[in-house]
Coordinates of C-alpha atoms in Angstrom, one line a residue:
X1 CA -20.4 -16.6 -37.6
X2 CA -17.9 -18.8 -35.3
X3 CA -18.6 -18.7 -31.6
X4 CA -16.0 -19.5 -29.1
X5 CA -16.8 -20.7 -25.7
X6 CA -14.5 -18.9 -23.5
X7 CA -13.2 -21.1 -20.6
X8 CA -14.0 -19.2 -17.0
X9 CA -12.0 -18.4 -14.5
X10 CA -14.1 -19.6 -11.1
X11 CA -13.9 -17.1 -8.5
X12 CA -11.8 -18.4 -5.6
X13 CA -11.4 -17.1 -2.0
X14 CA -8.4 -15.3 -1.4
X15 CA -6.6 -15.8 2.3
X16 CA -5.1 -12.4 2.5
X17 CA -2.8 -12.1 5.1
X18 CA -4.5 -10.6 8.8
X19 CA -2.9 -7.7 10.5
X20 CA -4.6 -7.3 14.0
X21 CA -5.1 -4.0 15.3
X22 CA -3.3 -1.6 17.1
X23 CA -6.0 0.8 18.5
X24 CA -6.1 -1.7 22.1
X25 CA -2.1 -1.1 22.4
X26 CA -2.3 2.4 21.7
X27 CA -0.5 2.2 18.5
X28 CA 0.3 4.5 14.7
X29 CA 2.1 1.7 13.2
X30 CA 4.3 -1.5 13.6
X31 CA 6.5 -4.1 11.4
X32 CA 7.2 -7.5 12.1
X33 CA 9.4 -10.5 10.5
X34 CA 8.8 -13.7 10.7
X35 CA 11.7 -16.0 12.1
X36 CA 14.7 -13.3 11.2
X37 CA 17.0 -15.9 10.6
X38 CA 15.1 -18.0 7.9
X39 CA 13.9 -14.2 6.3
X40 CA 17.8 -13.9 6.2
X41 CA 18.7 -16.5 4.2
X42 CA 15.2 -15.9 1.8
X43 CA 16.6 -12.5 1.5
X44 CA 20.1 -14.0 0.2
X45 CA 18.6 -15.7 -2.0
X46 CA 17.0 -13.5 -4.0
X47 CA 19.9 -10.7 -3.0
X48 CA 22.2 -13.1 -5.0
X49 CA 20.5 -12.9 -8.3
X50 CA 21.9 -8.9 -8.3
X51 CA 25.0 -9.4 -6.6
X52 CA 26.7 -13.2 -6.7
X53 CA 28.8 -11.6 -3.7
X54 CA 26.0 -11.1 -1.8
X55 CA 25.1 -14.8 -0.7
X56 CA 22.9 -15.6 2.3
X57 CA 26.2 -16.4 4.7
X58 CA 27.8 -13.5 3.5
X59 CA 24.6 -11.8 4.9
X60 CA 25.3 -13.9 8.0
X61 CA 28.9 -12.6 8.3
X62 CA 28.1 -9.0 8.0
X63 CA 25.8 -9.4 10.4
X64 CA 27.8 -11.2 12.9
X65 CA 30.9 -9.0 12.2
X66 CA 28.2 -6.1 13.7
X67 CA 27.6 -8.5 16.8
X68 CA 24.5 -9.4 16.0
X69 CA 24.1 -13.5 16.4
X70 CA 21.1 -14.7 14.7
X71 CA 21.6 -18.6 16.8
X72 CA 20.2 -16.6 19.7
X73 CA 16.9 -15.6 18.5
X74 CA 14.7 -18.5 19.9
X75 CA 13.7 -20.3 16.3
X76 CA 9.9 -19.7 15.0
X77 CA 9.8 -16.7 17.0
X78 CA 8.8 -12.9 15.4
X79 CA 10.1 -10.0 15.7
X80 CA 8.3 -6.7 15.9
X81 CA 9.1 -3.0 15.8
X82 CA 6.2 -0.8 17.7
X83 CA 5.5 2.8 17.3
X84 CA 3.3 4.4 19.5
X85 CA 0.9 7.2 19.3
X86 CA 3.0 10.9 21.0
X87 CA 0.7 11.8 24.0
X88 CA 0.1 14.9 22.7
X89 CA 0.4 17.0 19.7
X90 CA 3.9 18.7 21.2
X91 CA 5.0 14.8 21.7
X92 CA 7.1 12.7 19.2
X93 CA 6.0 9.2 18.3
X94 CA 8.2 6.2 20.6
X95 CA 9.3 3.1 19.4
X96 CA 9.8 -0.3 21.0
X97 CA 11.0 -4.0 19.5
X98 CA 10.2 -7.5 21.3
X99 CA 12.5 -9.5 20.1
X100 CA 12.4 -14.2 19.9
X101 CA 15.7 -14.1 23.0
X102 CA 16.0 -13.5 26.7
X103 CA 16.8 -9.9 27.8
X104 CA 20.0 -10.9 29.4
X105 CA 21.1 -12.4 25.8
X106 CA 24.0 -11.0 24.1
X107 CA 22.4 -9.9 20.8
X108 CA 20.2 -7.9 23.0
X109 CA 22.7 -5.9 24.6
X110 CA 24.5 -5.7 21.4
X111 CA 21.7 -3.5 19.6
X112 CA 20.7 -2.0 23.3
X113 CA 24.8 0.1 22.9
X114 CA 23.8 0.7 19.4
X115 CA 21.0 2.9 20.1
X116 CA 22.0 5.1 22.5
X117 CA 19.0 6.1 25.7
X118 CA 17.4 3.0 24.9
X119 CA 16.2 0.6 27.7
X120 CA 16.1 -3.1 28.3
X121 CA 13.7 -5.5 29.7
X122 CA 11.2 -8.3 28.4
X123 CA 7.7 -9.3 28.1
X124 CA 6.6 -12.9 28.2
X125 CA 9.8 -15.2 26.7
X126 CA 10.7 -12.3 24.6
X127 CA 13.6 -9.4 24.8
X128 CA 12.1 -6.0 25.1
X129 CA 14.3 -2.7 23.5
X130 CA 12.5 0.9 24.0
X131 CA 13.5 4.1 22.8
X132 CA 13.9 5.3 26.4
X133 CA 12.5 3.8 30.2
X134 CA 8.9 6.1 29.4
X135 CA 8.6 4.2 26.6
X136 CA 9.9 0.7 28.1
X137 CA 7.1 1.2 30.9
X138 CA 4.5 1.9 28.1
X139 CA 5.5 -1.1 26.3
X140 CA 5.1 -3.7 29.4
X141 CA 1.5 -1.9 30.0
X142 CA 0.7 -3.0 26.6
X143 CA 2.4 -6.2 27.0
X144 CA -0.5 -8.7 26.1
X145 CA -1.7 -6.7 23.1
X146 CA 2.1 -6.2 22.0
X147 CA 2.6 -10.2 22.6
X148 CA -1.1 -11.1 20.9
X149 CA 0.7 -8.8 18.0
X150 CA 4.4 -10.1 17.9
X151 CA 2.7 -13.9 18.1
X152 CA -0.2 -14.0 15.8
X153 CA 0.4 -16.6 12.5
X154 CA 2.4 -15.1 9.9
X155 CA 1.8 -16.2 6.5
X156 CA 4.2 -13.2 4.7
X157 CA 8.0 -12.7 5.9
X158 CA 7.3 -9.1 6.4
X159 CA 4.4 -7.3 7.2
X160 CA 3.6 -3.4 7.7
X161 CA 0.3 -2.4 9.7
X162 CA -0.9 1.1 9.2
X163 CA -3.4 2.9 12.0
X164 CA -4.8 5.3 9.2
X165 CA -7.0 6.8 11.0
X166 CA -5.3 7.4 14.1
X167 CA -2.1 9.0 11.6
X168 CA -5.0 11.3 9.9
X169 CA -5.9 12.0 13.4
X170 CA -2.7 13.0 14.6
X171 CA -0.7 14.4 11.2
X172 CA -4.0 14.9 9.1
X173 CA -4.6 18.7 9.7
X174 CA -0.7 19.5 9.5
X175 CA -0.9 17.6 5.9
X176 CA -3.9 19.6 4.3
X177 CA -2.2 22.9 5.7
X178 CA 0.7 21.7 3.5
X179 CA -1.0 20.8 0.5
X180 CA -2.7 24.8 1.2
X181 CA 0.7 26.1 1.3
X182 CA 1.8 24.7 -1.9
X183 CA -1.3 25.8 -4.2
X184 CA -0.6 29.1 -2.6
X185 CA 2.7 29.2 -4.1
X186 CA 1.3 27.8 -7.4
X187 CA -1.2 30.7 -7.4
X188 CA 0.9 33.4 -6.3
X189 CA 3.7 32.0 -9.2
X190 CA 0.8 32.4 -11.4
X191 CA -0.3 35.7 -10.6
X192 CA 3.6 36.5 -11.0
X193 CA 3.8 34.8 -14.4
X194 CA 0.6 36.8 -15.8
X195 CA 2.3 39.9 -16.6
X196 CA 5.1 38.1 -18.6
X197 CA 3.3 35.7 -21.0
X198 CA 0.0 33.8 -20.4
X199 CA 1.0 30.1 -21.5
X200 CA 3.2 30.2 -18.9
X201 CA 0.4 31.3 -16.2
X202 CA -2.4 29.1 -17.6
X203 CA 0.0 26.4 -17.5
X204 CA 0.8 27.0 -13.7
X205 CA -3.4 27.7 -13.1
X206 CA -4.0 24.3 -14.5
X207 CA -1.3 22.7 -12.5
X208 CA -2.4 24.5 -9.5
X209 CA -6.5 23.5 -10.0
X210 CA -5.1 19.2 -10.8
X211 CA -3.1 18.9 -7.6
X212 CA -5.5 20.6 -5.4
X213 CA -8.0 18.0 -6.8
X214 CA -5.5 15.1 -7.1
X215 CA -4.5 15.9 -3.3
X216 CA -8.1 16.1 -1.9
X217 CA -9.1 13.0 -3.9
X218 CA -6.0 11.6 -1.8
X219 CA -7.3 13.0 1.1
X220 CA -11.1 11.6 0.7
X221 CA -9.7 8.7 0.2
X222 CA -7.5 8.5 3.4
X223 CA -10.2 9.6 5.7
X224 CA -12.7 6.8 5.3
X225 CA -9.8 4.5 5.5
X226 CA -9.6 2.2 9.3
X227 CA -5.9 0.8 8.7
X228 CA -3.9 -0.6 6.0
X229 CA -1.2 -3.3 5.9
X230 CA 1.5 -4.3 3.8
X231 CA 2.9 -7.9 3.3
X232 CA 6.1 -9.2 1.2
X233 CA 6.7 -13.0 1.3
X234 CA 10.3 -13.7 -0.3
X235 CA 8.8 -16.9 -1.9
X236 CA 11.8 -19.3 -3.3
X237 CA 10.1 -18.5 -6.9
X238 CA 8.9 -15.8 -6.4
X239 CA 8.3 -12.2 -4.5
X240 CA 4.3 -12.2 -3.3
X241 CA 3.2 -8.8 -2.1
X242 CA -0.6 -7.4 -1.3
X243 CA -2.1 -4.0 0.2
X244 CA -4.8 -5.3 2.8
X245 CA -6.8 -2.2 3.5
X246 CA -9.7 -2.1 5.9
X247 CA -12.0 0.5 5.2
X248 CA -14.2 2.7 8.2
X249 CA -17.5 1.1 8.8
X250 CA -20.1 3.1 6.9
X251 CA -18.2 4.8 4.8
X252 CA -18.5 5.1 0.8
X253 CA -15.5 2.8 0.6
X254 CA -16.9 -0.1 2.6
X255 CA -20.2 0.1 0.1
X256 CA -17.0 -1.1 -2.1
X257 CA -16.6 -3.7 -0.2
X258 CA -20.1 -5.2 -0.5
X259 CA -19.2 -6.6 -4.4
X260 CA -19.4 -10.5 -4.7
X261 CA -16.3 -12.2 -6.6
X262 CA -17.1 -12.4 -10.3
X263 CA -16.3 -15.1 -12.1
X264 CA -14.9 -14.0 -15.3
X265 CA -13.8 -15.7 -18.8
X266 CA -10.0 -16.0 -18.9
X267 CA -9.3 -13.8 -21.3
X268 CA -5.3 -13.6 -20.6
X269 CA -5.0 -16.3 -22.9
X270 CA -5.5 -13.8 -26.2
X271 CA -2.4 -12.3 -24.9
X272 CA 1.3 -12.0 -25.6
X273 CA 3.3 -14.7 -23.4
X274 CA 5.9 -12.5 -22.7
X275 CA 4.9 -9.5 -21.4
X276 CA 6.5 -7.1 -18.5
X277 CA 3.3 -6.6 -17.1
X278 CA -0.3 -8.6 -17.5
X279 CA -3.1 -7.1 -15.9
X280 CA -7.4 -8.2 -15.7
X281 CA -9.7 -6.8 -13.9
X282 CA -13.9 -6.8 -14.0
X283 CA -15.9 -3.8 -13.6
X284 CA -19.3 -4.7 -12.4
X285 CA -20.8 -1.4 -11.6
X286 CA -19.3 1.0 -14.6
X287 CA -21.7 3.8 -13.8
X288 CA -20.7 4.0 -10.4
X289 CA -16.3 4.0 -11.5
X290 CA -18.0 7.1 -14.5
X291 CA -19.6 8.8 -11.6
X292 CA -16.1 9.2 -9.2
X293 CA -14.4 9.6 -11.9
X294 CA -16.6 12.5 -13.8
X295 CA -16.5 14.2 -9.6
X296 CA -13.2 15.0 -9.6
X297 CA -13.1 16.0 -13.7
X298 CA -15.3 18.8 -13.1
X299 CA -13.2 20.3 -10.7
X300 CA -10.1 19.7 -13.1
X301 CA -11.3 20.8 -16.3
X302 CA -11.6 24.5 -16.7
X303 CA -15.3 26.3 -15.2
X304 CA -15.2 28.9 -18.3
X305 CA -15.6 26.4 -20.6
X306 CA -18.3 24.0 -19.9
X307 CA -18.1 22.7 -23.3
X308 CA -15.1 20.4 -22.2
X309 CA -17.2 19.4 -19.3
X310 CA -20.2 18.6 -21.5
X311 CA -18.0 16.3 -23.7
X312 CA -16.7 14.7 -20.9
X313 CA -19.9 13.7 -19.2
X314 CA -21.2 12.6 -22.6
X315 CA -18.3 10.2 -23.3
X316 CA -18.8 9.0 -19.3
X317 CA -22.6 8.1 -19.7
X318 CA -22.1 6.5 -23.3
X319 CA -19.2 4.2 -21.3
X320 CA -21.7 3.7 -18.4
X321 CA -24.2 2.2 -20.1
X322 CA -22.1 -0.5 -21.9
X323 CA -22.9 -2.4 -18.5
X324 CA -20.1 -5.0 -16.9
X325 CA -17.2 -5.7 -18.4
X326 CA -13.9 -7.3 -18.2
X327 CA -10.8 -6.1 -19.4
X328 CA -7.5 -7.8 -19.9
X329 CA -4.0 -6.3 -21.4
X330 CA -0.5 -7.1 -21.4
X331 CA 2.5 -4.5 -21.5
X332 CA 5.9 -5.1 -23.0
X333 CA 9.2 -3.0 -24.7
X334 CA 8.7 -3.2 -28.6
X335 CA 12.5 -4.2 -29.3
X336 CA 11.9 -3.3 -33.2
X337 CA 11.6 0.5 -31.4
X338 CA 14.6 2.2 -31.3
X339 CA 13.1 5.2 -28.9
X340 CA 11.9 2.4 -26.4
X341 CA 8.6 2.5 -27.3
X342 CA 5.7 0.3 -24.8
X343 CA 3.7 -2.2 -26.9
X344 CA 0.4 -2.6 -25.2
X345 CA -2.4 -5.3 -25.9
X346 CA -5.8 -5.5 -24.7
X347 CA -8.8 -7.2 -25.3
X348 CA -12.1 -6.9 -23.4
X349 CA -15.6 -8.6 -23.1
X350 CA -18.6 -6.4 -22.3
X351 CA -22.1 -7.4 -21.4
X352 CA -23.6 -4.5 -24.2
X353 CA -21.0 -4.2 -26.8
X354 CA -23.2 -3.0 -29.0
X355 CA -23.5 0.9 -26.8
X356 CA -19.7 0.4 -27.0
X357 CA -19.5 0.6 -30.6

């Protein structure tokens, strides 16, 4: 027997980037950009490698040609778009941008005639723009949270904060009435289609019984959710993206939460160079992933027969009990396919591979 020592991959802390919240201001959601200009010129830069036309001054030019002067935003400075929360259900969300430049400067007045109603004023150093003079009085009432906001370190170009909970709030119950309305028509299209052939209306039956359960599973998921954040730096080498989510203390999801980083042979290594896509991950608690997982099957597979169910399960414990594991594979085009076919590799080391087999 030969026995390889597998080199290990030493779990590392991760600075994700911090969104603060937006409860304190009163906010759904907000964007902001780090130093427009330079995200300009980052964004040329990797616009060019499509379109050799589209170079970062001829990004500049377009921009200036619409009156819009980056040299006056106030360098180092953010810019953020905020979106507050309607007052009442009847209400429509309002926006409002601070902006790195004076409120008398002309970039400011430049976007101010581009959207028309809009209103003008500043908090701090910084240029504020408002949907409308409710809205602009709004903003400079939540001018130190919006400031705190705007200013906090950036470590991504872009970044998209997410109140979940306060959009389930708000949108939540006109969302599930949706997702009501369409099974409906799934059911009554069934109930149509039974008369005429019953492929057709099992087919519809089963459609109707995986998004209902695809949708709540959504929707479970959403509600023990706090807020979520999206960040895209437009690194020189290369685009770095994450999905920060903060989950709602004492729900399932923050148990989640509670893992310890693994460290984990590097098993990436036993796999193709060139792949499109290379992917590992470690499951610590398989019995726990079986468990959610085998949840939402029983409501998928069909309730006359059980014997799918049964199998199911079965197959669920047996993986369950192969205890943790990690799993690495790669995904590329075969180019010896003529159809386009994926070539997919894996290879995975499991704590009892002995119940796998």
């Amino acid at each position: 027997a030969v026995t390889t020592e597998l080199p290990v991959i030493v779990a590392q802390p991760v600075a994700l980037p911090e969104a603060i919240e937006g409860d304190e201001a009163g906010l759904l959601v907000y964007t902001r950009l780090r130093q427009p200009a330079n995200l300009v010129d980052r964004a040329g830069a990797w616009a060019g490698l499509a379109n050799p036309m589209m170079t970062t001054e001829s990004l500049r030019q377009q921009l200036q040609m619409m009156g819009i002067d980056l040299a006056q935003l106030r360098p180092g400075g953010n810019l953020s778009v905020f979106v507050f929360k309607p007052a009442d259900a009847a209400s429509q969300p309002a926006w409002a941008a601070l902006a790195p430049t004076g409120p008398e400067s002309q970039l400011v007045k430049t976007i101010g005639m581009m959207v028309a109603g809009s209103s003008q004023g500043k908090i701090g150093d910084d240029a504020l723009l408002a949907e409308n003079e409710p809205t602009l009085q709004k903003a400079q009432q939540a001018g130190q949270q919006l400031s705190t906001i705007n200013d906090h370190p950036m470590s991504a170009d872009l970044q998209a904060y997410l109140n979940v909970a306060s959009l389930m709030e708000q949108y939540g119950p006109m969302l599930r009435n949706q997702s009501i309305f369409l099974q409906g028509l799934l059911s009554n299209a069934a109930s149509a289609a039974g008369g005429k052939g019953g492929a057709s209306a099992a087919q519809l039956q089963n459609a109707q019984r995986i998004i209902g359960v695809e949708v709540q599973a959504l929707f479970d998921a959403l509600d023990q959710i706090k807020s979520a954040s999206v960040n895209v730096d437009l690194d020189p080498k290369a685009v770095e993206s994450s999905l920060v989510v903060t989950p709602k203390a004492g729900s399932t999801m923050a148990s989640y939460y509670d893992a310890k980083p693994v460290q984990a042979p590097d098993l990436v290594q036993f796999l193709p160079a060139d792949g499109m896509m290379t992917i590992q991950m470690s499951v610590s608690d398989p019995k726990r992933v079986a468990d959610i997982y085998m949840n939402y099957m029983k409501q998928i597979l069909p309730a006359d027969k059980p014997e799918q169910i049964q199998a199911m399960q079965s197959m669920m414990d047996k993986m369950s009990q192969i205890g943790p594991q990690t799993i690495a594979y790669s995904m590329k085009m075969d180019p010896a396919a003529t159809q386009g076919a994926m070539q997919l590799d894996g290879v995975a080391q499991l704590d009892k591979p002995d119940r796998f087999i």
